Coordinates of C-alpha atoms and ligand atoms in Angstrom, one line a residue:
M15 CA -27.6 91.5 -186.4
N16 CA -25.3 89.8 -188.9
T17 CA -25.5 90.6 -192.1
K18 CA -27.1 88.2 -194.4
L19 CA -25.5 85.8 -197.2
S20 CA -26.7 85.8 -200.7
V21 CA -25.2 83.8 -203.2
N22 CA -24.9 85.3 -207.1
I23 CA -25.2 81.7 -209.2
N24 CA -24.3 84.2 -213.1
K25 CA -21.4 82.3 -212.9
I26 CA -22.1 78.5 -211.9
A27 CA -24.7 79.6 -215.4
T28 CA -21.6 80.9 -217.6
L29 CA -20.0 77.6 -217.3
R30 CA -23.0 75.4 -217.7
N31 CA -23.4 77.6 -221.0
S32 CA -19.9 77.3 -222.2
R33 CA -21.1 73.3 -223.2
G34 CA -24.5 73.4 -223.8
G35 CA -25.6 70.5 -221.7
N36 CA -26.7 71.3 -217.6
V37 CA -23.2 71.0 -216.4
P38 CA -22.8 72.4 -213.9
D39 CA -27.2 72.0 -213.1
L40 CA -28.0 75.2 -211.8
L41 CA -31.1 74.7 -209.6
K42 CA -29.5 71.9 -208.2
V43 CA -26.9 74.6 -207.4
A44 CA -28.9 77.0 -205.8
E45 CA -30.7 74.5 -203.3
D46 CA -27.2 73.3 -202.4
C47 CA -26.0 76.5 -201.4
E48 CA -28.9 77.1 -199.4
R49 CA -28.8 73.1 -197.3
F50 CA -25.0 74.5 -197.4
G51 CA -26.0 77.7 -194.9
A52 CA -26.7 80.7 -197.8
Q53 CA -29.8 82.4 -196.6
G54 CA -30.1 84.3 -200.5
I55 CA -30.0 83.4 -203.8
T56 CA -29.4 86.7 -206.9
V57 CA -29.7 86.6 -209.9
H58 CA -28.2 88.5 -212.7
P59 CA -30.3 87.7 -215.9
R60 CA -29.5 90.1 -219.1
P61 CA -30.9 90.9 -221.9
D62 CA -28.3 88.3 -224.0
E63 CA -28.8 85.1 -221.2
R64 CA -26.1 85.6 -221.4
H65 CA -25.5 83.6 -218.0
I66 CA -28.7 83.7 -215.9
R67 CA -31.1 82.6 -218.9
Y68 CA -34.9 84.3 -218.0
K69 CA -35.9 80.6 -218.0
D70 CA -33.8 80.0 -214.7
V71 CA -35.7 81.6 -212.9
T72 CA -38.8 80.8 -213.1
D73 CA -37.2 77.4 -213.1
L74 CA -36.1 78.5 -209.7
K75 CA -38.9 80.1 -207.3
P76 CA -39.9 77.0 -206.5
L77 CA -37.2 75.7 -205.6
L78 CA -35.6 78.0 -203.1
T79 CA -36.4 78.9 -199.3
T80 CA -34.3 81.5 -198.4
E81 CA -35.1 85.2 -200.0
F82 CA -34.6 85.0 -204.0
N83 CA -32.9 88.8 -205.0
I84 CA -32.9 90.0 -208.4
E85 CA -30.3 92.2 -210.3
G86 CA -31.5 94.1 -213.4
N87 CA -32.5 97.0 -216.0
P88 CA -35.4 97.8 -215.4
K89 CA -35.2 99.3 -218.7
E90 CA -35.7 96.2 -220.3
Q91 CA -39.0 95.0 -220.8
K92 CA -38.7 92.4 -220.1
F93 CA -37.2 92.5 -217.2
V94 CA -39.8 94.5 -215.6
D95 CA -42.0 91.8 -217.3
L96 CA -39.5 88.9 -215.4
V97 CA -40.1 90.3 -211.7
L98 CA -43.1 91.3 -212.2
Q99 CA -44.1 87.8 -213.4
V100 CA -42.0 85.6 -210.3
K101 CA -42.4 87.9 -207.5
P102 CA -38.6 87.6 -205.9
H103 CA -38.8 88.3 -202.2
Q104 CA -36.9 91.9 -203.6
V105 CA -35.5 93.7 -207.2
T106 CA -32.3 94.3 -206.8
L107 CA -32.5 97.9 -209.5
V108 CA -28.6 98.0 -211.6
P109 CA -27.7 100.5 -214.4
D110 CA -25.9 98.3 -216.3
A111 CA -26.1 98.9 -220.1
T112 CA -26.8 95.6 -222.6
G113 CA -23.7 94.0 -223.7
Q114 CA -22.2 95.5 -219.6
L115 CA -19.7 92.7 -218.9
T116 CA -20.6 93.5 -215.4
S117 CA -22.4 96.6 -213.3
D118 CA -19.4 98.8 -212.8
H119 CA -21.7 102.1 -211.9
G120 CA -24.6 103.7 -209.5
W121 CA -27.4 104.7 -210.7
D122 CA -27.6 109.1 -210.5
T123 CA -30.6 108.7 -208.1
V124 CA -31.0 113.0 -208.9
V125 CA -30.3 112.7 -212.7
N126 CA -33.3 108.6 -212.6
K127 CA -35.5 111.0 -210.0
A128 CA -38.5 110.6 -211.8
Y129 CA -37.7 107.6 -213.6
L130 CA -36.6 105.4 -211.0
K131 CA -40.1 106.7 -208.0
D132 CA -43.2 105.4 -211.0
T133 CA -40.9 102.2 -211.1
I134 CA -39.8 101.8 -206.9
A135 CA -43.2 102.5 -206.7
M136 CA -44.5 99.7 -209.3
F137 CA -42.5 97.1 -207.9
N138 CA -43.0 97.6 -203.9
S139 CA -47.4 97.3 -205.6
A140 CA -46.2 94.3 -205.9
G141 CA -45.2 93.6 -202.8
I142 CA -41.4 93.5 -204.0
R143 CA -38.7 94.8 -202.2
T144 CA -36.3 97.1 -203.7
S145 CA -33.1 98.2 -203.5
I146 CA -30.9 100.2 -206.2
F147 CA -27.4 100.0 -206.8
V148 CA -25.6 103.5 -205.7
D149 CA -22.3 104.1 -205.6
P150 CA -20.5 105.7 -201.5
D151 CA -21.6 109.3 -202.8
I152 CA -23.3 111.3 -200.6
R153 CA -26.7 112.8 -203.1
M154 CA -26.6 109.8 -204.7
V155 CA -27.9 108.5 -201.0
E156 CA -29.8 111.1 -200.5
G157 CA -32.1 111.0 -203.8
A158 CA -32.4 107.9 -203.3
K159 CA -34.6 108.4 -200.2
D160 CA -36.4 111.0 -202.3
V161 CA -37.2 108.1 -205.0
G162 CA -38.8 106.3 -202.3
T163 CA -36.1 102.6 -202.6
N164 CA -36.7 100.0 -199.4
R165 CA -32.7 99.4 -200.0
I166 CA -29.6 100.6 -201.9
E167 CA -26.7 98.5 -202.6
L168 CA -23.6 99.9 -202.3
Y169 CA -21.6 99.3 -205.2
T170 CA -17.7 97.9 -203.5
E171 CA -15.2 97.5 -206.3
M172 CA -13.7 101.1 -205.5
Y173 CA -13.9 99.2 -202.0
A174 CA -12.1 96.1 -202.8
K175 CA -9.6 97.8 -204.7
Q176 CA -8.5 100.1 -202.6
F177 CA -8.9 97.9 -199.7
P178 CA -5.3 95.9 -200.4
V179 CA -3.5 99.6 -200.0
N180 CA -5.8 100.9 -197.2
P181 CA -8.2 99.4 -195.7
Q182 CA -9.3 102.5 -193.5
Q183 CA -9.8 105.2 -196.4
A184 CA -11.4 102.0 -198.4
C185 CA -13.8 102.0 -196.5
K186 CA -14.2 105.6 -195.1
P187 CA -16.5 106.6 -197.8
Y188 CA -18.9 103.5 -197.4
V189 CA -18.7 104.2 -193.5
E190 CA -20.9 108.3 -194.7
A191 CA -22.6 106.6 -197.0
A192 CA -24.5 104.0 -194.5
K193 CA -24.4 106.5 -191.9
R194 CA -26.7 108.9 -193.9
A195 CA -28.4 105.7 -195.2
S196 CA -29.1 105.0 -192.0
G197 CA -30.4 107.9 -190.6
L198 CA -33.0 108.8 -193.8
G199 CA -34.4 105.0 -193.1
I200 CA -33.0 103.3 -196.1
G201 CA -31.7 99.6 -195.5
I202 CA -28.3 98.7 -197.2
N203 CA -27.7 96.5 -199.2
A204 CA -23.2 96.0 -200.6
G205 CA -22.0 94.0 -203.1
H206 CA -18.6 93.5 -205.9
D207 CA -16.2 92.1 -205.7
L208 CA -16.2 91.2 -202.0
S209 CA -14.0 88.3 -200.6
L210 CA -12.3 86.0 -198.1
Q211 CA -9.8 88.5 -198.1
N212 CA -11.8 92.4 -197.6
L213 CA -15.2 90.8 -196.6
R214 CA -14.2 91.3 -192.8
Y215 CA -13.3 94.6 -192.8
F216 CA -15.6 95.8 -194.5
V217 CA -19.1 94.7 -193.0
E218 CA -17.7 95.2 -189.0
H219 CA -17.1 99.1 -189.6
V220 CA -19.6 100.0 -192.5
E221 CA -22.7 100.0 -189.3
G222 CA -26.3 98.6 -190.9
V223 CA -25.2 96.1 -193.8
L224 CA -28.3 94.1 -194.1
E225 CA -26.8 91.6 -197.2
V226 CA -24.4 91.0 -199.4
S227 CA -24.4 89.5 -202.5
I228 CA -21.1 88.1 -203.4
G229 CA -20.9 86.1 -206.7
H230 CA -17.6 85.7 -208.2
A231 CA -15.1 85.2 -205.4
L232 CA -17.3 82.7 -203.4
I233 CA -17.5 80.7 -206.5
A234 CA -13.7 80.6 -207.3
D235 CA -12.9 79.8 -204.0
A236 CA -15.3 77.1 -204.4
L237 CA -13.3 75.6 -205.8
Y238 CA -9.9 75.4 -203.7
F239 CA -12.7 74.6 -200.4
G240 CA -15.8 73.8 -202.3
L241 CA -19.1 74.5 -202.1
E242 CA -19.9 73.4 -198.2
N243 CA -17.0 75.0 -197.0
T244 CA -16.7 78.1 -198.5
I245 CA -20.0 79.2 -197.2
Q246 CA -19.2 78.2 -194.8
L247 CA -15.8 80.0 -194.8
Y248 CA -18.3 83.6 -195.9
L249 CA -19.9 82.8 -193.5
R250 CA -17.8 82.9 -190.1
Q251 CA -16.7 86.1 -192.4
L252 CA -19.9 88.1 -191.3
S253 CA -20.3 86.3 -188.3
Q254 CA -17.2 87.8 -186.3
P255 CA -18.1 89.5 -183.5
K256 CA -16.6 93.3 -184.1
S257 CA -13.2 93.8 -183.4
Ligands
PXP307 N1 -24.1 93.0 -207.1 C1 -24.6 94.1 -207.8 C2 -25.3 94.9 -209.2 C3 -24.2 93.0 -209.6 O1 -24.0 93.0 -210.5 C4 -22.8 92.3 -209.3 C5 -22.3 91.2 -210.0 O2 -22.8 90.6 -210.6 C6 -22.5 91.9 -207.6 C7 -23.5 92.4 -206.8 C8 -21.7 90.4 -207.7 O3 -20.4 90.3 -207.6 P1 -19.4 89.9 -207.6 O4 -19.5 88.5 -208.2 O5 -18.3 90.3 -208.0 O6 -19.2 89.0 -206.5

């Protein structure tokens, strides 16, 4: 099984918004990512629309031919309405606060059990696969089972930080969390700070990762290698045989 690559195009929107026009053209970049081999496109609209705008999401929907993943906080009613209108393949629920620079923690699936259960049931009954962002913590993974999510997205910032020091230690909580999730029949995604340097090791050691969503590092690499080459480089990390 190869892990799928979903390209997070938020950074393209950030660049576009910095000048107020339509350069770079977000829709074209998304289509090009697919043409260059990406197996999915991820967007993370936030209430202040500082990168992806709500209109971008509705504009993208008819164009995309691969998996569309929309991330965000369902406590924002506008986000819920958007997802139900667009009906992407997957919604990834993230507990980020308004104005937060980037996602920096997963759900407490125990404390938010009732809320997540209702929210997930609502999206599932609209035919949308659900994933929830969680830290690599066995209790949170077990809580994810209780709320009925189809998948979890393991929050990988801690892995990325520790990887240069001790890759094996960095991976350990993720290996265990993934084992528990698989045992409970929950699908596994992963994301945040994954890069050309740390991606292969992660998917080689953490069993059963179905999909990674990568934005910041991939778009930065594209400045040097070009978008097509960069996507190919990331795909190659994902298709390496086990060592
Ligand atoms: N997953 C979630 C929930 C995120 O919020 C982000 C950043 O928007 C990512 C994955 C991608 O992280 P990065 O941009 O570091 O690749």
